[in-house]
CSV table of C-alpha atoms in Angstrom, one decimal:
chain,number,residue,atom,x,y,z
C,15,MET,CA,-60.9,-218.7,-64.2
C,16,SER,CA,-57.4,-217.7,-62.9
C,17,ASP,CA,-59.3,-214.1,-62.5
C,18,PHE,CA,-62.2,-216.0,-60.4
C,19,LEU,CA,-59.5,-217.6,-58.0
C,20,SER,CA,-57.4,-214.6,-57.5
C,21,ALA,CA,-61.0,-212.3,-56.6
C,22,ASP,CA,-62.0,-215.3,-54.1
C,23,ALA,CA,-58.5,-216.0,-52.7
C,24,ALA,CA,-58.7,-211.7,-51.8
C,25,SER,CA,-62.4,-212.1,-50.2
C,26,ASN,CA,-60.9,-214.9,-48.6
C,27,SER,CA,-57.6,-212.8,-47.3
C,28,GLY,CA,-59.8,-209.7,-45.9
C,29,SER,CA,-61.4,-211.5,-43.9
C,30,SER,CA,-59.6,-214.0,-42.1
C,31,PRO,CA,-60.6,-216.4,-39.3
C,32,SER,CA,-59.3,-213.8,-36.6
C,33,THR,CA,-61.3,-211.0,-37.7
C,34,ASN,CA,-64.4,-212.7,-37.9
C,35,ASN,CA,-64.2,-213.3,-33.8
C,36,ASP,CA,-63.4,-209.8,-33.3
C,37,ARG,CA,-66.3,-209.1,-35.2
C,38,GLN,CA,-68.2,-211.2,-33.1
C,39,THR,CA,-67.5,-210.1,-30.2
C,40,ALA,CA,-67.7,-206.6,-30.6
C,41,ALA,CA,-71.3,-207.4,-32.0
C,42,ILE,CA,-72.0,-209.9,-28.3
C,43,SER,CA,-70.7,-206.7,-26.8
C,44,ASP,CA,-73.0,-204.1,-28.1
C,45,ASN,CA,-75.5,-206.6,-27.7
C,46,ALA,CA,-75.0,-207.4,-24.2
C,47,GLY,CA,-74.6,-203.4,-23.6
C,48,ALA,CA,-77.7,-203.2,-25.0
C,49,SER,CA,-79.5,-205.8,-22.7
C,50,PRO,CA,-82.4,-204.5,-21.0
C,51,ASN,CA,-81.5,-206.1,-17.3
C,52,ARG,CA,-79.2,-203.9,-17.4
C,53,ASP,CA,-79.8,-199.8,-16.3
C,54,PRO,CA,-77.0,-198.1,-15.7
C,55,GLY,CA,-78.9,-195.7,-13.2
C,56,ARG,CA,-79.5,-197.7,-10.6
C,57,GLY,CA,-77.3,-201.0,-11.1
C,58,ASP,CA,-77.8,-205.0,-11.2
C,59,ASN,CA,-79.1,-205.3,-8.3
C,60,ARG,CA,-79.6,-208.8,-8.8
C,61,PRO,CA,-76.7,-210.0,-6.6
C,62,GLU,CA,-78.2,-208.4,-3.9
C,63,ALA,CA,-81.2,-211.1,-4.5
C,64,PRO,CA,-80.5,-214.1,-2.7
C,65,LEU,CA,-79.4,-211.8,0.7
C,66,ARG,CA,-82.7,-209.8,1.2
C,67,LEU,CA,-84.5,-213.6,0.5
C,68,VAL,CA,-82.0,-214.5,3.9
C,69,GLU,CA,-82.5,-211.8,5.6
C,70,THR,CA,-86.3,-211.5,5.4
C,71,ALA,CA,-86.5,-215.1,5.8
C,72,PHE,CA,-84.2,-214.7,9.1
C,73,LEU,CA,-86.2,-211.5,10.7
C,74,ALA,CA,-89.7,-213.3,10.1
C,75,SER,CA,-88.0,-216.3,11.7
C,76,THR,CA,-86.8,-214.5,14.1
C,77,ALA,CA,-90.1,-212.2,15.2
C,78,SER,CA,-92.3,-215.7,15.6
C,79,LEU,CA,-89.4,-217.0,18.0
C,80,ILE,CA,-90.0,-214.0,20.2
C,81,TRP,CA,-93.5,-214.5,20.0
C,82,LEU,CA,-93.5,-218.3,20.4
C,83,VAL,CA,-90.5,-218.0,23.2
C,84,ASN,CA,-92.5,-215.7,25.1
C,85,TYR,CA,-96.4,-216.8,25.2
C,86,TYR,CA,-94.8,-220.5,26.7
C,87,PHE,CA,-92.5,-219.5,28.7
C,88,PRO,CA,-93.4,-215.1,29.5
C,89,LEU,CA,-91.3,-213.0,31.1
C,90,GLY,CA,-93.7,-210.5,31.8
C,91,PRO,CA,-93.0,-207.0,29.3
C,92,LEU,CA,-88.3,-208.1,28.8
C,93,LEU,CA,-89.7,-209.4,24.7
C,94,ARG,CA,-92.9,-208.1,24.5
C,95,VAL,CA,-90.8,-204.5,23.6
C,96,PHE,CA,-88.9,-207.2,21.0
C,97,PHE,CA,-92.4,-207.8,18.9
C,98,PRO,CA,-92.4,-205.5,16.5
C,99,ILE,CA,-88.2,-205.1,16.0
C,100,PRO,CA,-87.5,-207.7,13.6
C,101,ILE,CA,-90.0,-206.7,11.3
C,102,ALA,CA,-89.2,-202.6,11.3
C,103,LEU,CA,-85.9,-203.9,10.6
C,104,VAL,CA,-86.6,-205.8,7.7
C,105,TYR,CA,-88.3,-202.5,6.1
C,106,LEU,CA,-84.9,-200.1,7.0
C,107,ARG,CA,-83.5,-202.6,5.2
C,108,TRP,CA,-85.3,-203.7,2.4
C,109,GLY,CA,-88.5,-201.3,2.2
C,110,ASN,CA,-91.3,-202.2,2.1
C,111,ARG,CA,-92.1,-205.0,0.1
C,112,ALA,CA,-89.8,-207.3,2.2
C,113,ALA,CA,-91.4,-206.1,5.3
C,114,TRP,CA,-95.0,-207.5,4.8
C,115,MET,CA,-93.7,-210.2,3.2
C,116,SER,CA,-91.5,-210.8,6.6
C,117,ALA,CA,-95.0,-210.1,8.2
C,118,LEU,CA,-96.8,-212.8,5.9
C,119,VAL,CA,-94.4,-215.3,6.4
C,120,SER,CA,-93.9,-215.0,10.3
C,121,GLY,CA,-97.9,-215.2,10.7
C,122,LEU,CA,-98.2,-218.1,8.3
C,123,LEU,CA,-95.0,-219.8,10.7
C,124,LEU,CA,-96.5,-218.8,14.0
C,125,SER,CA,-99.8,-220.7,12.0
C,126,VAL,CA,-97.6,-224.0,10.8
C,127,LEU,CA,-96.4,-223.5,14.5
C,128,MET,CA,-99.5,-222.4,16.6
C,129,GLY,CA,-102.0,-222.6,15.0
C,130,PRO,CA,-104.2,-219.7,13.0
C,131,THR,CA,-106.1,-217.9,16.6
C,132,ARG,CA,-102.6,-217.1,17.7
C,133,SER,CA,-100.9,-216.7,14.4
C,134,ILE,CA,-103.5,-213.5,13.8
C,135,LEU,CA,-102.4,-212.4,16.8
C,136,TYR,CA,-99.2,-211.5,16.1
C,137,VAL,CA,-100.0,-210.3,13.4
C,138,ILE,CA,-102.3,-207.6,14.3
C,139,PRO,CA,-101.7,-206.0,15.6
C,140,PHE,CA,-97.4,-206.4,15.8
C,141,GLY,CA,-97.2,-207.4,12.4
C,142,ILE,CA,-98.8,-204.6,11.5
C,143,MET,CA,-97.1,-202.2,13.8
C,144,GLY,CA,-94.1,-203.0,12.9
C,145,VAL,CA,-94.1,-201.9,9.1
C,146,ALA,CA,-95.9,-198.8,10.4
C,147,LEU,CA,-92.7,-197.4,12.2
C,148,GLY,CA,-90.1,-199.4,10.1
C,149,GLY,CA,-91.8,-196.6,7.3
C,150,LEU,CA,-91.6,-193.6,10.3
C,151,TRP,CA,-87.9,-194.3,10.2
C,152,ARG,CA,-87.3,-194.7,7.5
C,153,HIS,CA,-88.7,-191.3,6.0
C,154,LYS,CA,-87.8,-190.4,9.4
C,155,ALA,CA,-90.7,-188.9,11.0
C,156,SER,CA,-90.7,-188.1,14.7
C,157,TRP,CA,-91.0,-190.2,18.1
C,158,SER,CA,-94.7,-187.9,19.2
C,159,ALA,CA,-95.4,-189.4,15.4
C,160,SER,CA,-94.2,-193.6,15.5
C,161,ILE,CA,-95.6,-193.7,18.9
C,162,SER,CA,-98.7,-191.8,17.9
C,163,LEU,CA,-99.4,-193.7,15.5
C,164,GLY,CA,-98.5,-197.2,17.4
C,165,ALA,CA,-100.2,-196.5,20.2
C,166,LEU,CA,-103.7,-196.7,17.5
C,167,ILE,CA,-102.3,-200.2,16.1
C,168,GLY,CA,-101.8,-201.1,19.6
C,169,THR,CA,-104.9,-200.8,20.7
C,170,VAL,CA,-107.0,-201.4,17.6
C,171,GLY,CA,-104.8,-204.6,18.7
C,172,PHE,CA,-106.5,-205.4,21.2
C,173,PHE,CA,-109.8,-204.5,21.1
C,174,PHE,CA,-109.6,-206.8,18.1
C,175,ARG,CA,-108.0,-210.0,20.2
C,176,PHE,CA,-111.0,-209.1,22.5
C,177,TRP,CA,-113.7,-209.4,19.4
C,178,LEU,CA,-111.6,-213.0,18.1
C,179,LEU,CA,-111.1,-214.6,21.4
C,180,SER,CA,-115.4,-213.1,22.4
C,181,ALA,CA,-116.0,-214.9,19.2
C,182,LEU,CA,-114.3,-218.2,19.9
C,183,VAL,CA,-115.3,-218.4,23.4
C,184,GLY,CA,-119.2,-217.7,23.8
C,185,GLN,CA,-119.4,-214.8,25.9
C,186,ASP,CA,-118.3,-211.5,26.1
C,187,LEU,CA,-114.9,-211.0,28.1
C,188,TRP,CA,-115.0,-206.8,27.6
C,189,VAL,CA,-117.5,-207.4,31.1
C,190,TYR,CA,-114.3,-208.4,32.8
C,191,ILE,CA,-112.6,-205.8,31.5
C,192,THR,CA,-115.6,-203.0,32.8
C,193,VAL,CA,-115.5,-205.0,36.0
C,194,GLN,CA,-112.5,-203.7,36.5
C,195,VAL,CA,-112.4,-200.1,35.3
C,196,THR,CA,-115.4,-199.8,37.5
C,197,GLU,CA,-114.5,-201.2,41.0
C,198,MET,CA,-110.0,-199.3,40.9
C,199,VAL,CA,-112.3,-196.0,39.8
C,200,GLU,CA,-114.4,-196.4,42.1
C,201,TRP,CA,-112.1,-197.0,45.1
C,202,VAL,CA,-110.0,-194.1,44.2
C,203,PHE,CA,-113.9,-191.9,43.5
C,204,VAL,CA,-113.7,-193.2,47.4
C,205,ARG,CA,-110.4,-192.2,48.3
C,206,LEU,CA,-110.6,-188.6,47.1
C,207,GLY,CA,-113.9,-188.2,48.5
C,208,TRP,CA,-116.6,-188.3,45.7
C,209,LEU,CA,-120.0,-189.1,46.3
C,210,VAL,CA,-120.2,-189.9,42.3
C,211,VAL,CA,-121.4,-193.7,40.5
C,212,PRO,CA,-119.9,-193.5,37.1
C,213,SER,CA,-122.2,-194.3,34.3
C,214,LEU,CA,-121.1,-197.7,31.8
C,215,ASP,CA,-120.1,-195.0,28.9
C,216,ALA,CA,-117.9,-193.3,31.2
C,217,ILE,CA,-116.5,-196.5,32.9
C,218,GLY,CA,-115.9,-197.3,29.1
C,219,ALA,CA,-114.4,-194.3,28.3
C,220,ILE,CA,-112.5,-194.8,31.2
C,221,ALA,CA,-111.2,-198.3,29.9
C,222,ALA,CA,-110.4,-197.1,26.6
C,223,GLY,CA,-108.4,-193.5,27.5
C,224,MET,CA,-106.0,-197.1,30.0
C,225,ILE,CA,-105.3,-199.0,26.7
C,226,LEU,CA,-104.0,-196.4,24.5
C,227,VAL,CA,-102.7,-194.7,28.2
C,228,ASN,CA,-100.9,-198.2,28.7
C,229,ASN,CA,-100.1,-198.2,24.8
C,230,ILE,CA,-98.2,-194.7,24.4
C,231,VAL,CA,-96.4,-196.2,27.6
C,232,TYR,CA,-95.8,-199.7,25.2
C,233,LEU,CA,-94.5,-197.9,22.4
C,234,PHE,CA,-91.9,-195.7,23.8
C,235,VAL,CA,-90.0,-198.5,26.0
C,236,VAL,CA,-90.2,-199.7,22.0
C,237,HIS,CA,-88.4,-196.8,20.8
C,238,LEU,CA,-86.0,-196.9,23.8
C,239,VAL,CA,-84.9,-200.3,23.3
C,240,ALA,CA,-84.9,-199.4,19.1
C,241,LEU,CA,-82.6,-197.0,20.2
C,242,LEU,CA,-79.8,-198.7,21.6
C,243,LEU,CA,-80.4,-201.5,19.4
C,244,LEU,CA,-80.7,-200.6,15.5
C,245,ASP,CA,-77.9,-198.1,15.9
C,246,ARG,CA,-76.0,-200.7,16.8
C,247,LEU,CA,-76.7,-202.7,13.5
C,248,GLY,CA,-76.4,-200.3,11.7
C,249,ASN,CA,-79.6,-199.0,11.0
C,250,PRO,CA,-80.3,-196.0,12.9
C,251,ILE,CA,-83.2,-194.6,13.8
C,252,PRO,CA,-84.6,-190.3,14.2
C,253,ARG,CA,-83.0,-189.0,17.0
C,254,PRO,CA,-85.4,-188.5,20.1
C,255,PRO,CA,-86.1,-185.3,21.3
C,256,ARG,CA,-83.1,-183.4,23.5
C,257,TRP,CA,-85.3,-184.0,27.3
C,258,VAL,CA,-85.3,-188.2,26.9
C,259,GLN,CA,-81.5,-188.0,25.2
C,260,VAL,CA,-81.0,-185.8,29.0
C,261,LEU,CA,-82.8,-188.8,30.7
C,262,ILE,CA,-81.6,-191.5,29.4
C,263,ASP,CA,-78.0,-189.9,29.4
C,264,TYR,CA,-77.3,-190.6,25.1
C,265,GLU,CA,-75.2,-189.2,23.3
C,266,GLU,CA,-74.6,-190.1,19.5
């Protein structure tokens, strides 16, 4: 009996409460270190999630507000140049998924405020244009590439707008564009002394070319505004060609 008591006392003294606590703490630390949520290579990005959510929602509402104000209080081209910039800024800061979510949230917000027809006219082309520009700017694409792709998206969006509005009103609105372009072309031909009557296909091609050129000029101005604005926000876009820097007297 005495031998049993002495052996029990020895085992209790060898595993004191402090020693047990130390072992439990070490085991908890090992388990925490082996947790699948912690990635030593990437770090824990969970604290950035609220900031990403807040900035995405804020910039999406900013894009919607610019479209809303320009629709009811049009200021000419002043606000139009800002249409794709908030979505592009989301891409520059948080990547592709956040940019698409921002464009979608802008469309949903405008759908509530203005109706689905006007909201889709923002998403196509300006929401998609913002995502495309942000991706090209983030991957350091040249101005010629981003302007060309943006102008192509803007041209497709212009024809989509005419198709949608024509379907809603039950008339082919392209006829009005054709009439205006025909009158302008005839006036130019008369001034040049050309006794030529352009065909309908030629008028359509001239109208499409004018729309494309208009979008190229628009995208160029958008790039200038983004260059001056996003540099100050800490998210610079690729540098413009040398002749543009000389033209606007821009110093890097």
